Amino acid sequence: LAKTTQPISMDSYEGQEVNITCSHNNIATNDYITWYQQFPSQGPRFIIQGYKTKVTNEVASLFIPADRKSSTLSLPRVSLSDTAVYYCLVGYGQNFVFGPGTRLSVLP
Amino acid sequence: EAGVAQSPRYKIIEKRQSVAFWCNPISGHATLYWYQQILGQGPKLLIQFQNNGVVDDSQLPKDRFSAERLKGVDSTLKIQPAKLEDSAVYLCASSFVAGTSTDTQYFGPGTRLTVL
C-alpha cells in the first residue's frame, strides 16, 4: 500500500536552512519525487523535482538517497515569505500521491 | 501566460443540493486534474483527463460526483447530492504532457465548498 509521510509542522528562524523530509517506501522504479509549496487560499506551486542524488535550482535543493525511500527538500536561508505548507508528490506506478504536507513557520 | 482559472471561488450549499465547479486549464495543456483538498490534508486526486478522455477516476465517488471535459479544453466537476463530508477545496490543475509523476502540474486557486 502506497504511503507517503511527512512531519506535520516545523518552525525556523529567518536566515536558517530548513530541511523537510518525505518518506515514500513504495515509490515506483521509474517515478519522480516532486515538491510543491502552498500558501493559504492558493493552489500548490511547483518547487523542485528529482529522481535520484541531488537536484538544485534557484530556490531549493532536493536530496534523494540511493534507495529512494525518502527525499529531503532543503530551503537555504529562509525568509518570512517562505511560511507555507510544503507537499511532496510521489509516483507509485499508475498513481501519484501527495503527502500530508509540512507546515513551515518562519519566525523573525 | 494565463494560469488555470476556476470558478466560483467560494460556494455554500445545504446538504442534498447540487453544485458544479468550472475549470479552464492553461492553453495547450493536454492533461487536466481535479483534486479534493480537505482542511489540513494534502490534495487527493479525484479524476484525471488526457485531452477529453478519462485516464484515472479510481478515487471519484461516482454515485455522487461526475466530471466532464468536453472538446479537451475546459472541464466541469459536479456533486449531486452533496454531503457534509464534501466540504473541502476543489483544486483544478493542468500539465502539458501525459500526466505522469514527472509532469509539472499548474494549479488554479481552487473553489472552497461549504456544505451545511
Coordinates of N, CA and C in Angstrom, one line a residue:
Chain A
L1 N 0.8 -1.2 0.0 CA 0.0 0.0 0.0 C 0.9 1.2 0.0
A2 N 0.7 2.1 -1.0 CA 1.5 3.3 -1.1 C 1.2 4.2 0.1
K3 N 2.3 4.7 0.7 CA 2.1 5.6 1.8 C 3.2 6.6 1.8
T4 N 2.8 7.8 1.9 CA 3.8 8.9 2.0 C 3.6 9.7 3.3
T5 N 4.7 9.9 4.0 CA 4.7 10.6 5.3 C 5.6 11.8 5.3
Q6 N 5.2 12.8 6.0 CA 6.0 14.0 6.3 C 5.8 14.5 7.7
P7 N 6.7 15.2 8.3 CA 6.4 15.9 9.6 C 5.3 16.8 9.4
I8 N 4.4 16.9 10.4 CA 3.3 17.8 10.3 C 3.6 19.3 10.3
S9 N 4.6 19.6 11.1 CA 5.0 21.1 11.2 C 6.4 21.2 11.6
M10 N 7.0 22.4 11.2 CA 8.3 22.8 11.6 C 8.4 24.3 11.8
D11 N 9.2 24.7 12.7 CA 9.5 26.1 12.9 C 10.9 26.4 12.6
S12 N 11.2 27.6 12.1 CA 12.5 28.0 11.8 C 12.6 29.5 12.0
Y13 N 13.8 30.0 12.0 CA 14.0 31.5 12.1 C 14.6 32.0 10.7
E14 N 14.3 33.2 10.5 CA 14.8 33.8 9.2 C 16.3 33.6 9.1
G15 N 16.8 33.3 7.9 CA 18.2 33.1 7.6 C 18.7 31.7 7.8
Q16 N 17.9 30.9 8.4 CA 18.3 29.5 8.6 C 18.1 28.6 7.4
E17 N 18.8 27.5 7.4 CA 18.5 26.5 6.4 C 17.4 25.5 7.0
V18 N 16.4 25.1 6.2 CA 15.4 24.2 6.6 C 15.4 23.0 5.7
N19 N 15.3 21.8 6.4 CA 15.3 20.6 5.7 C 14.0 19.8 6.0
I20 N 13.2 19.5 5.0 CA 11.9 18.8 5.2 C 12.0 17.4 4.5
T21 N 11.8 16.4 5.3 CA 11.9 15.0 4.7 C 10.5 14.4 4.4
C22 N 10.5 13.7 3.4 CA 9.3 12.9 2.9 C 9.7 11.4 2.8
S23 N 8.9 10.6 3.4 CA 9.2 9.1 3.3 C 8.2 8.5 2.4
H24 N 8.8 7.7 1.5 CA 7.9 7.0 0.4 C 8.5 5.7 0.1
N25 N 8.2 4.7 1.0 CA 8.8 3.4 0.9 C 8.6 2.6 -0.4
N26 N 7.4 2.9 -1.0 CA 7.0 2.0 -2.1 C 7.0 2.8 -3.4
I27 N 7.9 3.8 -3.5 CA 8.0 4.5 -4.8 C 8.3 3.6 -6.0
A28 N 7.6 3.9 -7.1 CA 7.9 3.0 -8.3 C 9.2 3.3 -8.9
T29 N 9.8 2.3 -9.5 CA 11.1 2.4 -10.0 C 11.4 3.6 -10.9
N30 N 10.4 3.9 -11.8 CA 10.7 5.0 -12.8 C 10.0 6.3 -12.4
D31 N 9.5 6.4 -11.2 CA 8.8 7.6 -10.9 C 9.7 8.6 -10.1
Y32 N 9.3 9.9 -10.2 CA 10.0 11.0 -9.7 C 9.3 11.5 -8.4
I33 N 10.1 12.3 -7.7 CA 9.6 13.0 -6.5 C 9.5 14.5 -6.8
T34 N 8.4 15.1 -6.5 CA 8.2 16.5 -6.8 C 7.7 17.2 -5.5
W35 N 8.2 18.4 -5.3 CA 7.8 19.2 -4.1 C 7.0 20.4 -4.6
Y36 N 6.0 20.7 -3.8 CA 5.1 21.8 -4.1 C 5.0 22.7 -2.8
Q37 N 4.8 23.9 -3.0 CA 4.6 24.9 -1.9 C 3.1 25.4 -2.0
Q38 N 2.4 25.6 -0.9 CA 1.1 26.1 -0.9 C 0.9 27.2 0.1
F39 N 0.4 28.3 -0.3 CA 0.1 29.4 0.6 C -1.5 29.4 0.8
P40 N -1.9 30.0 1.9 CA -3.4 30.0 2.1 C -4.2 30.5 1.0
S41 N -5.3 29.9 0.7 CA -6.2 30.3 -0.4 C -5.6 30.3 -1.8
Q42 N -4.5 29.5 -2.0 CA -3.9 29.4 -3.3 C -3.7 27.9 -3.6
G43 N -3.6 27.6 -4.8 CA -3.2 26.2 -5.2 C -1.7 26.0 -5.0
P44 N -1.3 24.7 -4.9 CA 0.1 24.4 -4.8 C 0.9 24.9 -6.0
R45 N 2.2 25.2 -5.7 CA 3.1 25.7 -6.7 C 4.3 24.9 -6.8
F46 N 4.8 24.5 -7.9 CA 5.9 23.6 -8.1 C 7.2 24.3 -7.6
I47 N 8.0 23.5 -6.8 CA 9.3 24.0 -6.3 C 10.4 23.3 -7.1
I48 N 10.4 22.0 -7.0 CA 11.6 21.2 -7.5 C 11.2 19.8 -7.7
Q49 N 11.9 19.1 -8.6 CA 11.7 17.7 -8.9 C 13.0 16.9 -9.1
G50 N 13.0 15.7 -8.6 CA 14.2 14.9 -8.9 C 13.9 13.4 -8.9
Y51 N 14.9 12.6 -9.4 CA 14.8 11.2 -9.5 C 15.7 10.5 -8.5
K52 N 17.0 11.0 -8.5 CA 18.0 10.4 -7.5 C 19.1 11.5 -7.3
T53 N 19.9 11.2 -6.3 CA 21.0 12.0 -5.9 C 20.6 13.4 -5.5
K54 N 21.1 14.5 -6.2 CA 20.8 15.8 -5.8 C 20.5 16.7 -6.9
V55 N 19.4 17.5 -6.7 CA 19.0 18.5 -7.7 C 18.9 19.8 -7.1
T56 N 19.4 20.8 -7.7 CA 19.4 22.2 -7.2 C 18.8 23.2 -8.2
N57 N 18.0 24.1 -7.8 CA 17.5 25.2 -8.6 C 17.7 26.5 -7.8
E58 N 17.1 27.5 -8.3 CA 17.4 28.8 -7.7 C 16.7 29.0 -6.4
V59 N 15.8 28.1 -6.0 CA 15.1 28.3 -4.7 C 15.3 27.2 -3.7
A60 N 15.7 26.0 -4.2 CA 15.8 24.9 -3.3 C 16.7 23.8 -3.8
S61 N 17.0 22.9 -2.9 CA 17.8 21.6 -3.3 C 16.9 20.4 -2.9
L62 N 17.1 19.4 -3.6 CA 16.4 18.1 -3.3 C 17.4 17.0 -3.2
F63 N 17.4 16.3 -2.1 CA 18.4 15.2 -1.9 C 17.6 13.9 -1.8
I64 N 18.0 13.0 -2.7 CA 17.4 11.6 -2.7 C 18.4 10.6 -2.6
P65 N 18.4 9.8 -1.5 CA 19.4 8.7 -1.3 C 19.3 7.6 -2.4
A66 N 20.2 6.7 -2.4 CA 20.3 5.7 -3.4 C 19.1 4.8 -3.4
D67 N 18.5 4.5 -2.2 CA 17.4 3.6 -2.1 C 16.1 4.3 -2.4
R68 N 16.1 5.6 -2.6 CA 14.9 6.4 -3.0 C 13.7 6.2 -2.1
K69 N 13.9 5.8 -0.9 CA 12.7 5.6 0.0 C 12.4 6.9 0.8
S70 N 13.2 7.9 0.6 CA 12.9 9.1 1.2 C 13.5 10.2 0.3
S71 N 13.1 11.5 0.6 CA 13.7 12.6 0.0 C 13.7 13.8 0.9
T72 N 14.6 14.7 0.7 CA 14.7 15.9 1.6 C 14.8 17.1 0.8
L73 N 13.8 18.0 1.1 CA 13.8 19.3 0.5 C 14.6 20.3 1.4
S74 N 15.5 21.0 0.8 CA 16.3 21.9 1.5 C 16.1 23.3 1.0
L75 N 15.7 24.2 2.0 CA 15.5 25.6 1.7 C 16.6 26.4 2.3
P76 N 17.4 27.0 1.6 CA 18.5 27.8 2.2 C 18.1 29.2 2.6
R77 N 18.5 29.6 3.8 CA 18.3 30.9 4.3 C 16.8 31.4 4.1
V78 N 15.9 30.7 4.8 CA 14.5 31.0 4.7 C 14.2 32.4 5.1
S79 N 13.1 33.0 4.6 CA 12.6 34.3 5.0 C 11.2 34.1 5.4
L80 N 10.6 35.2 5.9 CA 9.2 35.1 6.4 C 8.2 34.7 5.3
S81 N 8.5 35.0 4.1 CA 7.7 34.7 2.9 C 7.7 33.2 2.6
D82 N 8.6 32.5 3.2 CA 8.6 31.0 3.0 C 7.7 30.3 3.9
T83 N 7.0 31.0 4.8 CA 6.0 30.4 5.6 C 4.8 29.9 4.7
A84 N 4.6 28.5 4.8 CA 3.7 27.9 3.8 C 3.6 26.4 4.2
V85 N 2.8 25.7 3.5 CA 2.8 24.2 3.6 C 3.5 23.6 2.4
Y86 N 4.3 22.6 2.7 CA 5.1 22.0 1.7 C 4.7 20.6 1.5
Y87 N 4.4 20.2 0.3 CA 4.0 18.8 0.0 C 5.0 18.1 -0.9
C88 N 5.2 16.8 -0.7 CA 5.9 16.0 -1.7 C 4.8 15.3 -2.4
L89 N 5.1 15.1 -3.7 CA 4.2 14.3 -4.6 C 5.1 13.1 -5.1
V90 N 4.6 11.9 -4.9 CA 5.4 10.7 -5.3 C 4.6 9.9 -6.2
G91 N 5.3 9.3 -7.2 CA 4.6 8.4 -8.1 C 4.7 7.0 -7.7
Y92 N 3.6 6.3 -7.8 CA 3.6 4.9 -7.5 C 3.0 4.1 -8.7
G93 N 3.8 4.1 -9.7 CA 3.3 3.5 -11.0 C 2.2 4.3 -11.6
Q94 N 1.0 3.7 -11.7 CA -0.1 4.4 -12.3 C -0.7 5.5 -11.5
N95 N -0.3 5.6 -10.3 CA -0.9 6.6 -9.4 C 0.2 7.5 -8.9
F96 N -0.2 8.7 -8.5 CA 0.7 9.6 -7.7 C -0.1 10.2 -6.6
V97 N 0.7 10.4 -5.5 CA 0.0 10.7 -4.2 C 0.7 11.9 -3.6
F98 N 0.0 12.9 -3.1 CA 0.5 13.9 -2.3 C 0.7 13.5 -0.9
G99 N 1.8 13.9 -0.3 CA 2.0 13.7 1.1 C 1.0 14.5 1.9
P100 N 1.0 14.3 3.2 CA 0.0 15.1 4.1 C 0.4 16.6 4.3
G101 N 1.7 16.9 3.9 CA 2.1 18.3 4.0 C 2.8 18.6 5.3
T102 N 3.8 19.5 5.2 CA 4.5 20.0 6.4 C 4.3 21.5 6.4
R103 N 3.8 22.0 7.5 CA 3.5 23.4 7.7 C 4.8 24.0 8.3
L104 N 5.4 24.9 7.5 CA 6.6 25.5 7.9 C 6.3 27.0 8.4
S105 N 6.7 27.3 9.6 CA 6.5 28.6 10.1 C 7.9 29.2 10.3
V106 N 8.1 30.4 9.6 CA 9.4 31.1 9.7 C 9.2 32.3 10.6
L107 N 10.0 32.3 11.7 CA 9.8 33.4 12.7 C 10.9 34.4 12.5
P108 N 10.6 35.7 12.9 CA 11.6 36.7 12.7 C 12.7 36.6 13.8
Chain B
E1 N 1.7 34.3 -19.7 CA 0.8 33.1 -19.9 C -0.2 33.1 -18.8
A2 N -1.5 33.0 -19.2 CA -2.6 32.9 -18.2 C -2.5 31.6 -17.5
G3 N -2.9 31.6 -16.2 CA -2.8 30.4 -15.4 C -4.1 29.7 -15.5
V4 N -4.3 28.7 -14.6 CA -5.5 27.9 -14.6 C -6.6 28.7 -13.9
A5 N -7.7 28.8 -14.5 CA -8.8 29.6 -14.0 C -9.9 28.6 -13.4
Q6 N -10.5 29.0 -12.3 CA -11.5 28.2 -11.7 C -12.6 29.2 -11.2
S7 N -13.8 28.7 -11.3 CA -15.0 29.4 -10.7 C -16.0 28.5 -10.2
P8 N -16.8 28.9 -9.2 CA -16.6 30.1 -8.4 C -15.5 29.9 -7.4
R9 N -15.1 30.9 -6.7 CA -14.0 30.8 -5.7 C -14.6 30.2 -4.4
Y10 N -15.8 30.5 -4.1 CA -16.5 30.1 -2.9 C -17.9 29.6 -3.2
K11 N -18.4 28.6 -2.5 CA -19.8 28.2 -2.7 C -20.2 27.6 -1.3
I12 N -21.4 28.0 -0.9 CA -22.0 27.5 0.3 C -23.4 26.9 -0.1
I13 N -23.6 25.6 0.2 CA -24.9 25.0 -0.1 C -25.3 24.1 1.0
E14 N -26.5 23.7 1.0 CA -27.1 22.8 2.0 C -26.9 21.4 1.5
K15 N -26.8 20.4 2.5 CA -26.7 19.0 2.1 C -27.9 18.6 1.2
R16 N -27.6 17.7 0.3 CA -28.5 17.2 -0.7 C -28.7 18.1 -1.9
Q17 N -28.2 19.3 -1.8 CA -28.2 20.1 -3.0 C -27.1 19.7 -4.0
S18 N -27.2 20.3 -5.2 CA -26.2 20.0 -6.2 C -25.3 21.2 -6.4
V19 N -24.1 21.0 -6.9 CA -23.2 22.1 -7.1 C -22.2 21.7 -8.3
A20 N -21.8 22.7 -9.0 CA -20.9 22.5 -10.1 C -19.7 23.5 -10.1
F21 N -18.5 23.0 -10.4 CA -17.3 23.8 -10.5 C -16.8 23.8 -11.9
W22 N -16.2 24.9 -12.3 CA -15.7 25.0 -13.7 C -14.2 25.3 -13.6
C23 N -13.5 24.7 -14.6 CA -12.0 24.9 -14.7 C -11.6 25.1 -16.1
N24 N -10.8 26.1 -16.4 CA -10.2 26.3 -17.7 C -8.7 26.2 -17.5
P25 N -8.1 25.2 -18.1 CA -6.7 24.9 -17.9 C -5.8 25.9 -18.8
I26 N -4.5 25.8 -18.6 CA -3.6 26.6 -19.4 C -3.7 26.1 -20.8
S27 N -3.7 27.1 -21.7 CA -3.8 26.8 -23.1 C -2.7 25.8 -23.6
G28 N -3.2 24.7 -24.3 CA -2.2 23.8 -24.8 C -1.9 22.6 -23.9
H29 N -2.4 22.7 -22.7 CA -2.2 21.6 -21.7 C -3.1 20.4 -22.0
A30 N -2.5 19.2 -22.2 CA -3.3 18.1 -22.6 C -4.0 17.4 -21.4
T31 N -3.4 17.5 -20.2 CA -3.9 16.8 -19.1 C -4.5 17.8 -18.0
L32 N -5.7 17.3 -17.5 CA -6.4 18.1 -16.5 C -6.7 17.2 -15.4
Y33 N -6.5 17.8 -14.2 CA -6.8 17.0 -12.9 C -7.8 17.8 -12.0
W34 N -8.6 17.0 -11.4 CA -9.4 17.6 -10.3 C -9.0 16.9 -9.0
Y35 N -8.7 17.8 -8.0 CA -8.3 17.3 -6.6 C -9.3 17.8 -5.6
Q36 N -9.5 17.0 -4.6 CA -10.2 17.4 -3.4 C -9.2 17.6 -2.2
Q37 N -9.2 18.8 -1.6 CA -8.3 19.0 -0.5 C -9.1 19.4 0.7
I38 N -9.2 18.4 1.6 CA -9.9 18.6 2.9 C -8.9 19.4 3.8
L39 N -9.5 20.3 4.7 CA -8.7 21.1 5.5 C -7.6 20.3 6.3
G40 N -6.4 20.7 6.2 CA -5.3 20.1 6.9 C -4.7 18.9 6.2
Q41 N -5.1 18.6 5.0 CA -4.7 17.4 4.3 C -4.1 17.8 3.0
G42 N -3.3 16.8 2.4 CA -2.8 17.0 1.0 C -3.9 16.8 0.0
P43 N -3.7 17.4 -1.2 CA -4.7 17.2 -2.2 C -4.9 15.7 -2.6
K44 N -6.1 15.3 -2.8 CA -6.4 13.9 -3.2 C -7.0 13.9 -4.6
L45 N -6.3 13.2 -5.5 CA -6.8 13.2 -6.9 C -8.1 12.5 -7.1
L46 N -9.1 13.2 -7.7 CA -10.4 12.7 -8.0 C -10.5 12.1 -9.4
I47 N -10.0 12.8 -10.3 CA -10.1 12.4 -11.7 C -9.0 13.1 -12.5
Q48 N -8.5 12.4 -13.5 CA -7.5 12.9 -14.4 C -8.0 12.6 -15.9
F49 N -7.9 13.7 -16.7 CA -8.3 13.6 -18.1 C -7.0 13.8 -18.9
Q50 N -6.9 13.1 -20.0 CA -5.9 13.5 -21.0 C -6.7 13.8 -22.3
N51 N -6.6 15.0 -22.7 CA -7.5 15.6 -23.7 C -8.9 15.4 -23.2
N52 N -9.8 14.7 -23.9 CA -11.2 14.6 -23.4 C -11.5 13.2 -22.9
G53 N -10.4 12.4 -22.7 CA -10.6 11.0 -22.2 C -10.2 10.9 -20.7
V54 N -10.9 10.0 -20.0 CA -10.5 9.8 -18.6 C -9.4 8.9 -18.5
V55 N -8.3 9.3 -17.8 CA -7.2 8.4 -17.5 C -7.3 7.7 -16.2
D56 N -7.8 8.4 -15.2 CA -7.9 7.8 -13.8 C -9.1 8.4 -13.1
D57 N -10.0 7.7 -12.7 CA -11.1 8.2 -11.9 C -11.4 7.2 -10.7
S58 N -10.3 6.5 -10.3 CA -10.5 5.5 -9.3 C -10.9 6.0 -7.9
Q59 N -10.6 7.2 -7.6 CA -11.0 7.8 -6.3 C -12.2 8.8 -6.4
L60 N -12.8 8.8 -7.5 CA -14.0 9.6 -7.7 C -15.3 8.9 -7.2
P61 N -16.0 9.4 -6.2 CA -17.2 8.8 -5.7 C -18.3 8.9 -6.7
K62 N -18.4 7.9 -7.6 CA -19.2 8.0 -8.8 C -20.7 8.0 -8.5
D63 N -21.1 7.7 -7.3 CA -22.5 7.7 -7.0 C -23.0 9.2 -6.9
R64 N -22.1 10.1 -6.6 CA -22.5 11.5 -6.4 C -21.7 12.5 -7.2
F65 N -20.5 12.1 -7.6 CA -19.6 13.0 -8.3 C -19.5 12.6 -9.8
S66 N -19.5 13.7 -10.7 CA -19.3 13.4 -12.1 C -18.4 14.6 -12.6
A67 N -17.7 14.3 -13.7 CA -16.9 15.3 -14.3 C -16.8 15.0 -15.8
E68 N -16.7 16.1 -16.5 CA -16.5 16.0 -18.0 C -15.6 17.1 -18.5
R69 N -15.0 16.7 -19.6 CA -14.1 17.7 -20.3 C -14.4 17.6 -21.8
L70 N -15.3 18.4 -22.1 CA -15.8 18.4 -23.5 C -14.7 19.2 -24.4
K71 N -14.5 18.6 -25.5 CA -13.6 19.2 -26.5 C -12.1 19.3 -26.0
G72 N -11.8 18.6 -24.9 CA -10.5 18.6 -24.4 C -9.9 19.9 -23.9
V73 N -10.8 20.8 -23.5 CA -10.3 22.1 -23.0 C -10.8 22.2 -21.6
D74 N -11.9 23.0 -21.4 CA -12.3 23.3 -20.0 C -13.1 22.1 -19.5
S75 N -13.3 22.1 -18.2 CA -13.9 20.9 -17.5 C -14.9 21.4 -16.4
T76 N -15.8 20.5 -16.1 CA -16.8 20.8 -15.1 C -16.8 19.6 -14.1
L77 N -16.8 19.8 -12.9 CA -17.0 18.8 -11.8 C -18.3 19.1 -11.1
K78 N -19.1 18.1 -11.0 CA -20.4 18.2 -10.3 C -20.6 17.3 -9.2
I79 N -21.3 17.7 -8.1 CA -21.6 16.9 -7.0 C -23.1 17.0 -6.8
Q80 N -23.7 15.8 -6.8 CA -25.2 15.7 -6.7 C -25.6 14.4 -6.1
P81 N -26.2 14.3 -4.9 CA -26.4 15.4 -4.0 C -25.1 15.5 -3.0
A82 N -24.9 16.7 -2.5 CA -23.8 17.0 -1.7 C -24.0 16.4 -0.3
K83 N -23.0 16.0 0.4 CA -23.0 15.6 1.8 C -22.1 16.5 2.6
L84 N -22.2 16.5 3.9 CA -21.5 17.3 4.8 C -20.0 17.1 4.6
E85 N -19.6 15.8 4.3 CA -18.2 15.5 4.2 C -17.5 15.9 2.9
D86 N -18.4 16.5 2.0 CA -17.8 17.0 0.8 C -17.3 18.4 1.0
S87 N -17.4 19.0 2.1 CA -16.8 20.3 2.4 C -15.3 20.2 2.3
A88 N -14.8 21.0 1.3 CA -13.4 21.0 1.0 C -13.0 22.0 0.0
V89 N -11.8 22.1 -0.4 CA -11.4 23.0 -1.5 C -11.2 22.0 -2.7
Y90 N -11.8 22.4 -3.8 CA -11.6 21.6 -5.0 C -10.7 22.3 -6.0
L91 N -9.6 21.6 -6.2 CA -8.5 22.2 -7.0 C -8.5 21.6 -8.4
C92 N -8.3 22.5 -9.4 CA -8.0 22.0 -10.7 C -6.6 22.3 -11.1
A93 N -6.0 21.4 -11.8 CA -4.6 21.6 -12.3 C -4.5 21.1 -13.7
S94 N -3.5 21.5 -14.4 CA -3.2 21.0 -15.7 C -1.7 20.8 -15.9
S95 N -1.4 20.0 -16.9 CA 0.0 19.8 -17.2 C 0.1 19.6 -18.7
F96 N 1.3 19.9 -19.2 CA 1.5 20.0 -20.7 C 1.4 18.6 -21.3
V97 N 1.9 17.6 -20.7 CA 2.0 16.3 -21.4 C 1.2 15.2 -20.8
A98 N 1.7 14.1 -20.6 CA 1.0 12.9 -20.4 C 0.4 12.6 -19.0
G99 N 0.6 13.4 -18.1 CA 0.0 13.2 -16.8 C 0.7 12.1 -15.9
T100 N 2.0 12.0 -16.0 CA 2.8 11.1 -15.2 C 3.4 11.9 -14.0
S101 N 4.1 11.2 -13.1 CA 4.6 11.9 -12.0 C 5.7 12.9 -12.3
T102 N 6.2 12.8 -13.6 CA 7.3 13.7 -14.0 C 6.7 15.1 -14.4
D103 N 5.5 15.2 -14.7 CA 4.9 16.4 -15.3 C 4.7 17.4 -14.2
T104 N 5.1 18.6 -14.5 CA 4.8 19.7 -13.6 C 3.3 20.1 -13.7
Q105 N 2.6 20.1 -12.5 CA 1.2 20.5 -12.5 C 1.1 21.9 -12.1
Y106 N 0.2 22.6 -12.8 CA -0.1 24.0 -12.6 C -1.5 24.1 -12.0
F107 N -1.6 24.6 -10.8 CA -2.9 24.6 -10.1 C -3.6 26.0 -10.2
G108 N -4.9 25.9 -10.2 CA -5.8 27.0 -10.1 C -5.9 27.4 -8.6
P109 N -6.6 28.5 -8.3 CA -6.8 28.9 -6.9 C -7.7 28.1 -6.1
G110 N -8.5 27.2 -6.7 CA -9.4 26.4 -6.0 C -10.8 27.0 -5.8
T111 N -11.8 26.1 -5.5 CA -13.1 26.5 -5.1 C -13.3 25.9 -3.7
R112 N -13.6 26.8 -2.8 CA -13.9 26.4 -1.4 C -15.4 26.1 -1.3
L113 N -15.7 24.8 -1.0 CA -17.1 24.4 -0.9 C -17.4 24.2 0.6
T114 N -18.5 24.8 1.1 CA -19.0 24.5 2.4 C -20.4 23.9 2.3
V115 N -20.6 22.7 2.9 CA -21.9 22.1 2.8 C -22.5 22.1 4.2
L116 N -23.7 22.8 4.4 CA -24.3 22.9 5.7 C -25.4 21.9 5.9

